[in-house]
CSV table of C-alpha atoms and ligand atoms in Angstrom, one decimal:
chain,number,residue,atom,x,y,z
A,19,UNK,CA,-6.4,-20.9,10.2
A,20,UNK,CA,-7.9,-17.7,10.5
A,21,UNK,CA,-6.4,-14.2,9.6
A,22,UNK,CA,-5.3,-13.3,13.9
A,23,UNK,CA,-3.7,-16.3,14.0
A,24,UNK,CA,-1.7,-16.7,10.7
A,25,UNK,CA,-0.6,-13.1,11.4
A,26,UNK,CA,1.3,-14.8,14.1
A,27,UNK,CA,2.3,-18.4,12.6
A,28,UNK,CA,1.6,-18.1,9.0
A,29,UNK,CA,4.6,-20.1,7.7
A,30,UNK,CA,6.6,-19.8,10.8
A,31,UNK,CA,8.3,-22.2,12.9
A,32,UNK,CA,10.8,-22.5,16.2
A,33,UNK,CA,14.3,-21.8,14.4
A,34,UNK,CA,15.9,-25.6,14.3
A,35,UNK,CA,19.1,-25.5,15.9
A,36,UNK,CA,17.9,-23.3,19.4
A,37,UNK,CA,14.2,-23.4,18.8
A,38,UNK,CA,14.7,-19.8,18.8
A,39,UNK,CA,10.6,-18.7,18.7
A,40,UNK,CA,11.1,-15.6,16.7
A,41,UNK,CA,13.7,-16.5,13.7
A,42,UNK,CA,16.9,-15.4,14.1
A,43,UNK,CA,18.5,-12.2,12.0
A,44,UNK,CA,20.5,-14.0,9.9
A,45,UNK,CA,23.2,-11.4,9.5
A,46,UNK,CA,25.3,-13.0,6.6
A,47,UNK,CA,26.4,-12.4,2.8
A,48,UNK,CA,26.8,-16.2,2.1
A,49,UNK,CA,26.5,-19.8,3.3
A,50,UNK,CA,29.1,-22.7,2.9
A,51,UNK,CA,28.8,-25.2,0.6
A,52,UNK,CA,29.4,-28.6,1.3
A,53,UNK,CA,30.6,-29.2,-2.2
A,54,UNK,CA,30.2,-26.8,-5.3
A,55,UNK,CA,26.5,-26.0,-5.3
A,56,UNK,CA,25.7,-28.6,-2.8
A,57,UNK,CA,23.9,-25.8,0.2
A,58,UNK,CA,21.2,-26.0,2.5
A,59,UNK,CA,19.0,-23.9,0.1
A,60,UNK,CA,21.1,-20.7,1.1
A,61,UNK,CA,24.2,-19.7,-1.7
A,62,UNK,CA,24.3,-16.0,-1.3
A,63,UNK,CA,22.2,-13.4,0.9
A,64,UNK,CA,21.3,-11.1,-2.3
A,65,UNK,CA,18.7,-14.4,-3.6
A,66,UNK,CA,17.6,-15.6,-0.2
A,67,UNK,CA,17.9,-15.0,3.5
A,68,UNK,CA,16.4,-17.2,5.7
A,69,UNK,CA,14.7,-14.4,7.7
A,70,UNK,CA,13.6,-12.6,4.5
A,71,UNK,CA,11.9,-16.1,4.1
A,72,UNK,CA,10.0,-16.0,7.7
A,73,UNK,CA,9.2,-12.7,6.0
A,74,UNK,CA,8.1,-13.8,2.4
A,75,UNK,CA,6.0,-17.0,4.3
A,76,UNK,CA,4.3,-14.3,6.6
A,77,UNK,CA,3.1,-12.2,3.8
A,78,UNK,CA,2.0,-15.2,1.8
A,79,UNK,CA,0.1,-16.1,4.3
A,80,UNK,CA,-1.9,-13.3,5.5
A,81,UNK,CA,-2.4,-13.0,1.5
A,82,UNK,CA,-3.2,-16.5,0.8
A,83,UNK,CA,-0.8,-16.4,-1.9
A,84,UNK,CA,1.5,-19.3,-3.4
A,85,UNK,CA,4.4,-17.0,-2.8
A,86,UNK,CA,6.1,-14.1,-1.7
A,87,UNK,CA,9.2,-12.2,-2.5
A,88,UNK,CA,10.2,-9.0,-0.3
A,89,UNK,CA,12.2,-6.0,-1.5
A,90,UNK,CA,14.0,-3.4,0.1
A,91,UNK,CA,11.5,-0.6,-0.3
A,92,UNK,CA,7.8,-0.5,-1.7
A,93,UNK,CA,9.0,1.1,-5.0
A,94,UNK,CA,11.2,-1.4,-5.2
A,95,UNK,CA,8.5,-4.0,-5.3
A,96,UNK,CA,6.7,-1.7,-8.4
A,97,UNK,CA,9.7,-1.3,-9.8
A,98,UNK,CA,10.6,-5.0,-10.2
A,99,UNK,CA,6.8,-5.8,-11.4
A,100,UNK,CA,7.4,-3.2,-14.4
A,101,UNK,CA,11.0,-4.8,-15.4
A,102,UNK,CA,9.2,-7.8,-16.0
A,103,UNK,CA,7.1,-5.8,-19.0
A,104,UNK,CA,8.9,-5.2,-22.1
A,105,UNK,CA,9.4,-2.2,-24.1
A,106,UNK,CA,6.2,-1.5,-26.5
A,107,UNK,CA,4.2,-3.0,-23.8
A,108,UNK,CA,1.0,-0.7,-21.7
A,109,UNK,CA,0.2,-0.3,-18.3
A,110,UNK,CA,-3.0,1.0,-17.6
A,111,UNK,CA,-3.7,3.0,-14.1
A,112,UNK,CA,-5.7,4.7,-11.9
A,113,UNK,CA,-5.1,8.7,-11.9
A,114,UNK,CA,-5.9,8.8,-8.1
A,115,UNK,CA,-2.1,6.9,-7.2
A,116,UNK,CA,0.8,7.2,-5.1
A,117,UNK,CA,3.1,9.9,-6.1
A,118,UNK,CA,6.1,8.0,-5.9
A,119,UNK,CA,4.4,5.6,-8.2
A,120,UNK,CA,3.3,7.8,-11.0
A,121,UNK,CA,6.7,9.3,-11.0
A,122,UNK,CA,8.7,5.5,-11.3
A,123,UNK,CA,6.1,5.6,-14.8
A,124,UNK,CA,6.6,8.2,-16.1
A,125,UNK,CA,9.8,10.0,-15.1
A,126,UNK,CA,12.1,5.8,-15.5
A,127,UNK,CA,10.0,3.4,-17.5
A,128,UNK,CA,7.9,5.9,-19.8
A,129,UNK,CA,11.9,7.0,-21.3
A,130,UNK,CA,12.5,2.8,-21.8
A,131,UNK,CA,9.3,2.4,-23.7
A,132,UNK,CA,6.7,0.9,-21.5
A,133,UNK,CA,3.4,3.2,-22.0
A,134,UNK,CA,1.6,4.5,-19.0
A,135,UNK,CA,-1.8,6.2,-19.1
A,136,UNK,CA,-4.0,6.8,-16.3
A,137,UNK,CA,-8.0,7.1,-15.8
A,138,UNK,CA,-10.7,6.8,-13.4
A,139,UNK,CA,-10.9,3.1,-12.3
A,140,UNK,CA,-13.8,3.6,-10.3
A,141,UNK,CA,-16.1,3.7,-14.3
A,142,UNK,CA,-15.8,0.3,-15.3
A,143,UNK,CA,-16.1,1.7,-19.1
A,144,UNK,CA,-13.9,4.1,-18.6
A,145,UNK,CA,-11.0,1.4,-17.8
A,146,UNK,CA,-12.3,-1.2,-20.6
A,147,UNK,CA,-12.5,1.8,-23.4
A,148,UNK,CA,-8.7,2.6,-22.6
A,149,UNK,CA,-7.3,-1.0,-22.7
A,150,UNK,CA,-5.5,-1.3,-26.2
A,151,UNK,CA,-4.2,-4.3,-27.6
A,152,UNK,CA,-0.6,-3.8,-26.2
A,153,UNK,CA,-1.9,-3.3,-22.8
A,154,UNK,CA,-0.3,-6.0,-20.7
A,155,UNK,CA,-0.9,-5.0,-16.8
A,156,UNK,CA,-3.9,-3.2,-15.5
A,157,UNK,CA,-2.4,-1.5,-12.2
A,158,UNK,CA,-4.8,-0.6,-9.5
A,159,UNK,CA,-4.7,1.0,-5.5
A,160,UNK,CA,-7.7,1.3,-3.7
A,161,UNK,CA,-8.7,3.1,-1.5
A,162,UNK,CA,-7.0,5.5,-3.8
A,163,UNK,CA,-4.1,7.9,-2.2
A,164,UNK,CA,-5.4,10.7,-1.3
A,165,UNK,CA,-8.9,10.7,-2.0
A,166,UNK,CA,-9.8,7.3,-0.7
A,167,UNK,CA,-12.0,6.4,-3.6
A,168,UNK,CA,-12.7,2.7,-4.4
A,169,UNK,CA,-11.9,0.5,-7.2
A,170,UNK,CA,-14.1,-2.5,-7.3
A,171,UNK,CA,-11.6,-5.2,-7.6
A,172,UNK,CA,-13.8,-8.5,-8.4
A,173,UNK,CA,-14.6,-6.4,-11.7
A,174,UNK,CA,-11.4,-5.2,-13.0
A,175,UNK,CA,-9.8,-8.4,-12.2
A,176,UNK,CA,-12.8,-9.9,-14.1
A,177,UNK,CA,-12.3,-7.8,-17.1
A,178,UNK,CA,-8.5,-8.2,-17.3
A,179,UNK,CA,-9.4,-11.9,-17.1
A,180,UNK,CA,-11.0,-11.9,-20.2
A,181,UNK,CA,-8.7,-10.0,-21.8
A,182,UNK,CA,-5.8,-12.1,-21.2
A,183,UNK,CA,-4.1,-9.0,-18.8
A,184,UNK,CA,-2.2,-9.4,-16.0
A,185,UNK,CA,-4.3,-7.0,-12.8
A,186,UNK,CA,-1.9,-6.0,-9.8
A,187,UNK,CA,-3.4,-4.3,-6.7
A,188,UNK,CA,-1.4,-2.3,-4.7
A,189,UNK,CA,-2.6,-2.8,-1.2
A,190,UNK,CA,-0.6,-0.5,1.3
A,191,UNK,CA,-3.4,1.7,2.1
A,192,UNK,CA,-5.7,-1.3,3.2
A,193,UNK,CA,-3.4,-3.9,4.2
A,194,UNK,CA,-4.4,-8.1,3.9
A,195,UNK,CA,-6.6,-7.3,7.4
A,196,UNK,CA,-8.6,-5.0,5.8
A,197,UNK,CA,-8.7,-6.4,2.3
A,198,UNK,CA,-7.1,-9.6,0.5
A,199,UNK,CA,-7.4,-8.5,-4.0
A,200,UNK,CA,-6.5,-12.3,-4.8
A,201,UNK,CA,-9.0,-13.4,-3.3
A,202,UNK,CA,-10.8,-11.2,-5.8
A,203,UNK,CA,-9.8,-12.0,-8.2
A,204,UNK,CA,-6.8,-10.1,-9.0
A,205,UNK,CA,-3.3,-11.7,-9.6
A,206,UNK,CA,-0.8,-9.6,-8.1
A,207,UNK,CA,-0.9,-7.9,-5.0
A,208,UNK,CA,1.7,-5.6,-3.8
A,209,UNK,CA,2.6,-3.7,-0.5
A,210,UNK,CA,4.7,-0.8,1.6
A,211,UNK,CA,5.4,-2.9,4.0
A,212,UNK,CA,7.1,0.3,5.6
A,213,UNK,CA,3.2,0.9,6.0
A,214,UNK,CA,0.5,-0.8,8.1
A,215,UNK,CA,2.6,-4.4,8.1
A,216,UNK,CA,5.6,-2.8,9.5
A,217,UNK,CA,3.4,-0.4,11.4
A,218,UNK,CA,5.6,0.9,14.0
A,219,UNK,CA,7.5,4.2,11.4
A,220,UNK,CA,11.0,2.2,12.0
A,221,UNK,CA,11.3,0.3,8.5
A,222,UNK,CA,11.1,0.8,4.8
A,223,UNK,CA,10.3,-2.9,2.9
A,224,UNK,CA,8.3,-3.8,0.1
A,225,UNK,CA,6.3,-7.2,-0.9
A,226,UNK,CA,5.1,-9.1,-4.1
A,227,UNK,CA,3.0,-11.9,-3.3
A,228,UNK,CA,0.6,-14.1,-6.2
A,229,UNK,CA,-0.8,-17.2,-6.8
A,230,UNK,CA,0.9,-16.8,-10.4
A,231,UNK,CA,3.9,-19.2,-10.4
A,232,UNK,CA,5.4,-18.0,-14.1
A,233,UNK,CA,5.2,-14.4,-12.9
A,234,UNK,CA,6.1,-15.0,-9.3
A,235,UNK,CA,9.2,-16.8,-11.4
A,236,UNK,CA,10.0,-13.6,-13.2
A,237,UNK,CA,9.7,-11.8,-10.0
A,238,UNK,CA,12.4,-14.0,-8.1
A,239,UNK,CA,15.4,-13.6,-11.3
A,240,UNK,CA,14.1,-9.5,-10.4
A,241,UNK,CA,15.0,-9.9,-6.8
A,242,UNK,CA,18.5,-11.9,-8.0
A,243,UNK,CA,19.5,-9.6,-11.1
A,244,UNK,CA,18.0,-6.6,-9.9
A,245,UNK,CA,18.8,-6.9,-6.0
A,246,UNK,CA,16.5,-4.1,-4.7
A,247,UNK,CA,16.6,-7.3,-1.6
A,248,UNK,CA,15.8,-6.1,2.5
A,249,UNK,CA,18.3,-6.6,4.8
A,250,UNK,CA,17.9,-9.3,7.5
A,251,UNK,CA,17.2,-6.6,10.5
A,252,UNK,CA,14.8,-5.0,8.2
A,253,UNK,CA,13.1,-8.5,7.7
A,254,UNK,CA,12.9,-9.0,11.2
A,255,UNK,CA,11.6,-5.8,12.4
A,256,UNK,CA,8.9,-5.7,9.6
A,257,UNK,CA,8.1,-9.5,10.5
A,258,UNK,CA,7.7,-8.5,14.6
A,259,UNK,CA,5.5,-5.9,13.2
A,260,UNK,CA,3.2,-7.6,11.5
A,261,UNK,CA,2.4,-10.0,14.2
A,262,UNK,CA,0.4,-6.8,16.1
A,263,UNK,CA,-1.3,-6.1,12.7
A,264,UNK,CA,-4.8,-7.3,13.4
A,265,UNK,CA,-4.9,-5.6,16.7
A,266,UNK,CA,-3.6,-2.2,15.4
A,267,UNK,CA,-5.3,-2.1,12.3
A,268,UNK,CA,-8.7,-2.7,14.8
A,269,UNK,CA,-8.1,0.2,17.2
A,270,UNK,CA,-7.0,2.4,14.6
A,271,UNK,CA,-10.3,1.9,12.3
A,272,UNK,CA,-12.2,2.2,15.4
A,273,UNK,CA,-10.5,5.6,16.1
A,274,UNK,CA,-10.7,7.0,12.5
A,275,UNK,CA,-14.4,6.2,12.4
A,276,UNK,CA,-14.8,8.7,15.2
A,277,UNK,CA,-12.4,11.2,14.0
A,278,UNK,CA,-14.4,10.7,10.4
A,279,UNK,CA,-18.1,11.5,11.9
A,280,UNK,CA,-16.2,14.4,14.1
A,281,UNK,CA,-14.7,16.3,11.0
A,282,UNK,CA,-18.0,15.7,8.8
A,283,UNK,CA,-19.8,18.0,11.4
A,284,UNK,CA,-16.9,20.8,11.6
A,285,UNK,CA,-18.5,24.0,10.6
A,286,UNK,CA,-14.9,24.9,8.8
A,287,UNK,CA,-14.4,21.5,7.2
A,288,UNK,CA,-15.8,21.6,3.4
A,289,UNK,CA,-15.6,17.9,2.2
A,290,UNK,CA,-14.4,14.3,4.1
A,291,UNK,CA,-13.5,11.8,2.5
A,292,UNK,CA,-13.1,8.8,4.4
A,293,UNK,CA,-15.1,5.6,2.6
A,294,UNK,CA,-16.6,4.4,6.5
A,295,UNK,CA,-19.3,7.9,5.7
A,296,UNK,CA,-22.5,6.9,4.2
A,297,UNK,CA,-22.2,9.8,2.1
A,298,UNK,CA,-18.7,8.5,0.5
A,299,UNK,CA,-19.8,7.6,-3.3
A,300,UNK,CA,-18.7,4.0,-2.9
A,301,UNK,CA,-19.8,3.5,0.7
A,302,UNK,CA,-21.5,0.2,-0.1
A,303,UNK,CA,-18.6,-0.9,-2.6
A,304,UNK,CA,-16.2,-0.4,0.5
A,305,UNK,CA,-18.9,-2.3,2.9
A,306,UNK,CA,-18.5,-5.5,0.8
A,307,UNK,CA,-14.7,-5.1,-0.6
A,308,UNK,CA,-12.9,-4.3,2.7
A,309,UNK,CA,-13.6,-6.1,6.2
A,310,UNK,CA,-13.9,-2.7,7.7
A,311,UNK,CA,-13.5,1.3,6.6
A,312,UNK,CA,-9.8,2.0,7.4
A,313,UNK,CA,-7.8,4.5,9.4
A,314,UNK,CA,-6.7,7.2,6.4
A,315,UNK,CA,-9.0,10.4,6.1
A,316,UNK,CA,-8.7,13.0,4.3
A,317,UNK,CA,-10.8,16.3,4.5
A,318,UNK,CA,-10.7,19.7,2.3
A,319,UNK,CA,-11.2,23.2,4.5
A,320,UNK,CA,-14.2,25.8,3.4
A,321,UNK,CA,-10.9,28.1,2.9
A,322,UNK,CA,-9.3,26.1,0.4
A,323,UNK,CA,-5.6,27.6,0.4
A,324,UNK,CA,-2.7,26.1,0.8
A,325,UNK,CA,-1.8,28.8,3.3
A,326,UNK,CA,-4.7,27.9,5.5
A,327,UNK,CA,-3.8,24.0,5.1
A,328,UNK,CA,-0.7,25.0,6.3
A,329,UNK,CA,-1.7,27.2,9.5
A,330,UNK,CA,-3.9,23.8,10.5
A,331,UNK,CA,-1.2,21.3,10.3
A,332,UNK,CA,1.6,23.4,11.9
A,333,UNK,CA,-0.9,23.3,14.9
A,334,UNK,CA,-1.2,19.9,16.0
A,335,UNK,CA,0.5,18.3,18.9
A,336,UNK,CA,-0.4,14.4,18.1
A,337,UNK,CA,-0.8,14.1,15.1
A,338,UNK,CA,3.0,14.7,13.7
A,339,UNK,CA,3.1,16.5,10.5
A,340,UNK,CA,5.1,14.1,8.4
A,341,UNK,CA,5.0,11.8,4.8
A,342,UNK,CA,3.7,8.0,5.3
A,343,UNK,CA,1.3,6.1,7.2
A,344,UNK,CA,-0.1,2.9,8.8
A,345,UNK,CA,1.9,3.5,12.2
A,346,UNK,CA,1.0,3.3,15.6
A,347,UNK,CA,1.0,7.2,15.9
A,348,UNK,CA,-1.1,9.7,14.1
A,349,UNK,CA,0.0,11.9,11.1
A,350,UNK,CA,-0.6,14.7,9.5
A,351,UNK,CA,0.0,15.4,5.9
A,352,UNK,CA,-0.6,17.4,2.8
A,353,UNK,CA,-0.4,15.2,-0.2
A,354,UNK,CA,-0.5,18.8,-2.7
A,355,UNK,CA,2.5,19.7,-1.7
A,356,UNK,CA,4.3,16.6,-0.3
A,357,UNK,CA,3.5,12.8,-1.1
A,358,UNK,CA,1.4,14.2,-4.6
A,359,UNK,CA,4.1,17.0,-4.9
A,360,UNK,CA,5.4,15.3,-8.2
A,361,UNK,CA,2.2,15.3,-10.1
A,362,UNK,CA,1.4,18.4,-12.1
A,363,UNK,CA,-1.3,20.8,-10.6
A,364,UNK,CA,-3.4,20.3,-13.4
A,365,UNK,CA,-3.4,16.8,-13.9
A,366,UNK,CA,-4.0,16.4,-9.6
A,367,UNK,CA,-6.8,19.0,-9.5
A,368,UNK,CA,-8.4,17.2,-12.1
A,369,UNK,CA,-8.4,14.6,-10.2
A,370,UNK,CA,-9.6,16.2,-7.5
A,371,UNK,CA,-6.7,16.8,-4.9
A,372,UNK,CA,-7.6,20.4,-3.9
A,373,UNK,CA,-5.0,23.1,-2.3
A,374,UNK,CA,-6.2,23.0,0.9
A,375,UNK,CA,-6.5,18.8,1.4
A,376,UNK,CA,-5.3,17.5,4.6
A,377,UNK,CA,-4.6,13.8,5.0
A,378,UNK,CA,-4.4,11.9,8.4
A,379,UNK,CA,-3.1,8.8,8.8
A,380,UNK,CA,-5.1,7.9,12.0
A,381,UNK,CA,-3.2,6.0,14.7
A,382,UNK,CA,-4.0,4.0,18.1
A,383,UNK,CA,-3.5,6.6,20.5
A,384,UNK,CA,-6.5,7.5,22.8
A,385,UNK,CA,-9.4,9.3,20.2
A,386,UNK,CA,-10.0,12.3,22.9
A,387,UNK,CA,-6.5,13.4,22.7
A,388,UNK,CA,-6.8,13.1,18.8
A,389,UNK,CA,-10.1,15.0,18.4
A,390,UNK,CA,-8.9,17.7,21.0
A,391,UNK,CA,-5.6,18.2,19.3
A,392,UNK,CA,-7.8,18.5,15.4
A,393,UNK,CA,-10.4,20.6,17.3
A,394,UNK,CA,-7.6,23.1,18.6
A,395,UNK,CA,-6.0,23.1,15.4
A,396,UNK,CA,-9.2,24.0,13.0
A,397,UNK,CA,-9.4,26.9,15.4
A,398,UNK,CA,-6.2,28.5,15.7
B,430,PLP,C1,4.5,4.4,0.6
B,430,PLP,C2,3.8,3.8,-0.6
B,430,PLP,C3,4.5,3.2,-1.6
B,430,PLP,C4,6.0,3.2,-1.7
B,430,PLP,O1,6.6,2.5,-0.7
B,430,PLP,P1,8.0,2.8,0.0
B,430,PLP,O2,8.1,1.7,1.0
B,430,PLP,O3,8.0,4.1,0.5
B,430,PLP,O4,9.0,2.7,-1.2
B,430,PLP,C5,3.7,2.6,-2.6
B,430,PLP,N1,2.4,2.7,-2.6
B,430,PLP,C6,1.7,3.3,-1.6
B,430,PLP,C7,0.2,3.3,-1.7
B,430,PLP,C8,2.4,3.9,-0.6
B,430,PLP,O5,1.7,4.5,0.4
């Protein structure tokens, strides 16, 4: 089947007893037992819900993975991949990350021993100097958060092939429409769903999915010791979401390509960075890694102050000013001082996140409203 329709049947059937279509929220702690661990697959709700499973199948299949196993929130999901390292062990990843990630490094695991370090994985060399011999997981995101820079995933995945290291892709910004990393190669792919899958700003959830059964294992006694585990409503509104994926993720690439183009002309905008421009440094890298350019932009102002930043965003109307993305409406955001707020100034303007840098999280609405209401703002 193709990628429209398993968003919509991958791995699901009508519910047995009712032939319910959608699966019924299974709002229970536990199952009987016909006799002491005799069940129908079901003992207790913190291992396995059977609409977390319509959930877990879904995923799977839009990521043409073995398996699946959902958390309760997309740190959640990173945090149970890093409890299956041990102390002593090295995870090497990109600088250009989610906030919330870099802090679940360096702020929890870093104090129990596992080793971060973080460097530019868009220079190949840079990523194979810095692997040492305790590195055990090379950790990437692409397009990177904010700056929507791109790792090439076939090579990294490559590289920790031959080096015996696990390579996990964290895939919230592009979502499986846009981009599927194990089909490159890569052997762990990881998602928000409270992002693009969800898509509709009413759910937090996270997702593990890999072809890797022995990891995939580990992952499982995570979700049953660990119990960072979704809740059935959760499961079923991030599973209703999912089945509009393909047609959101469509209009609202179609929009930000507009929306791109428009800002890259604005006399008062300095830099865009938005990986659909052909003067984006990995334009043809994107071309061939992702289906299509994405809906996340972000652009620097000629007055590069936070103040000014500030002053632009306050003055939208459609686009809300809020953290997140991948929803049906159009935000406004600035990752300095709110997603990225954690990271040290230093270490971010190395990296490039500038003051005055102003991410949108481009939604379906009509793209005149959305260009009027950016157009108004830069002005005020
Ligand atoms: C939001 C986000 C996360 C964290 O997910 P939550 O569901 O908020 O816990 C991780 N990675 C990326 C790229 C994100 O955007």
């Amino acid at each position: 089947m193709k990628f429209n329709t398993r968003a919509i049947h991958a791995g699901q059937k009508p519910e047995e007893t009712t032939g319910a279509v959608m699966p019924p929220i299974f709002q229970t702690s536990t199952y009987a037992q016909q006799a002491p661990n005799v069940h129908k697959g079901y003992d207790y709700a913190r291992v396995g819900n059977p609409t977390r499973t319509a959930l877990e199948h879904l995923i799977a299949g839009l990521e043409e993975a073995t398996s699946c196993a959902c958390f309760s929130s997309g740190v959640g999901a990173i945090d149970a991949i890093i409890k299956t390292l041990k102390p002593g062990d090295h995870v090497l990843s990109t600088n250009d990350l989610y906030g919330g990630s870099y802090r679940l490094f360096t702020s929890v695991f870093e104090p129990y021993g596992i080793e971060f370090s973080f460097v530019d994985m868009t220079d190949l060399q840079q990523v194979e100097r810095s692997i040492k011999t305790n590195t055990k997981l090379l950790w990437i995101e692409t397009p990177t958060n904010p700056l929507l820079r791109i790792i090439d995933i076939q090579e990294i995945a490559e590289l920790s092939t031959q080096r015996g290291i696990l390579s996990a892709v964290d895939n919230t910004f592009a979502s499986p429409y846009l981009q599927q990393p194990l089909l490159l190669g890569a052997d762990i792919v990881m998602h928000s769903t409270t992002k693009y899958l969800g898509g509709h700003s009413d759910v937090i959830g996270g997702a593990v999915a890999s072809n890797n059964e022995e990891f995939m294992e580990k992952i499982r006694f995570q979700v049953k010791t660990s119990g960072a585990v979704p809740g059935p409503m959760d499961c079923y509104l991030t599973l209703r979401g999912i089945k509009t994926l393909h047609v959101r993720m469509e209009r609202s690439v179609e929009n930000a390509k507009v929306i791109a183009g428009f800002l890259d002309d604005h006399p008062l905008v300095e830099h865009v960075h938005y990986p659909g421009l052909q003067n984006h440094p990995q334009f043809e890298l994107a071309a061939r890694q992702m289906k299509d350019s994405g809906a996340m932009i972000s652009f620097s102002l000629k007055d590069n102050t936070t103040e000014r930043a500030f002053q632009v965003m306050s003055a939208t109307n459609v686009f809300t000013l809020a953290e997140s993305l991948g929803g049906v409406e159009s935000l406004i955001s600035h990752p300095a001082s709110m997603t990225h707020g954690s990271i040290p100034k230093e270490i971010r303007e190395k990296a490039g996140l500038s003051d005055s840098l102003i991410r949108l999280s481009v939604g379906i609405e009509d793209v005149e409203d959305l260009i009027a209401d950016l157009d108004l703002a830069l002005s005020n």
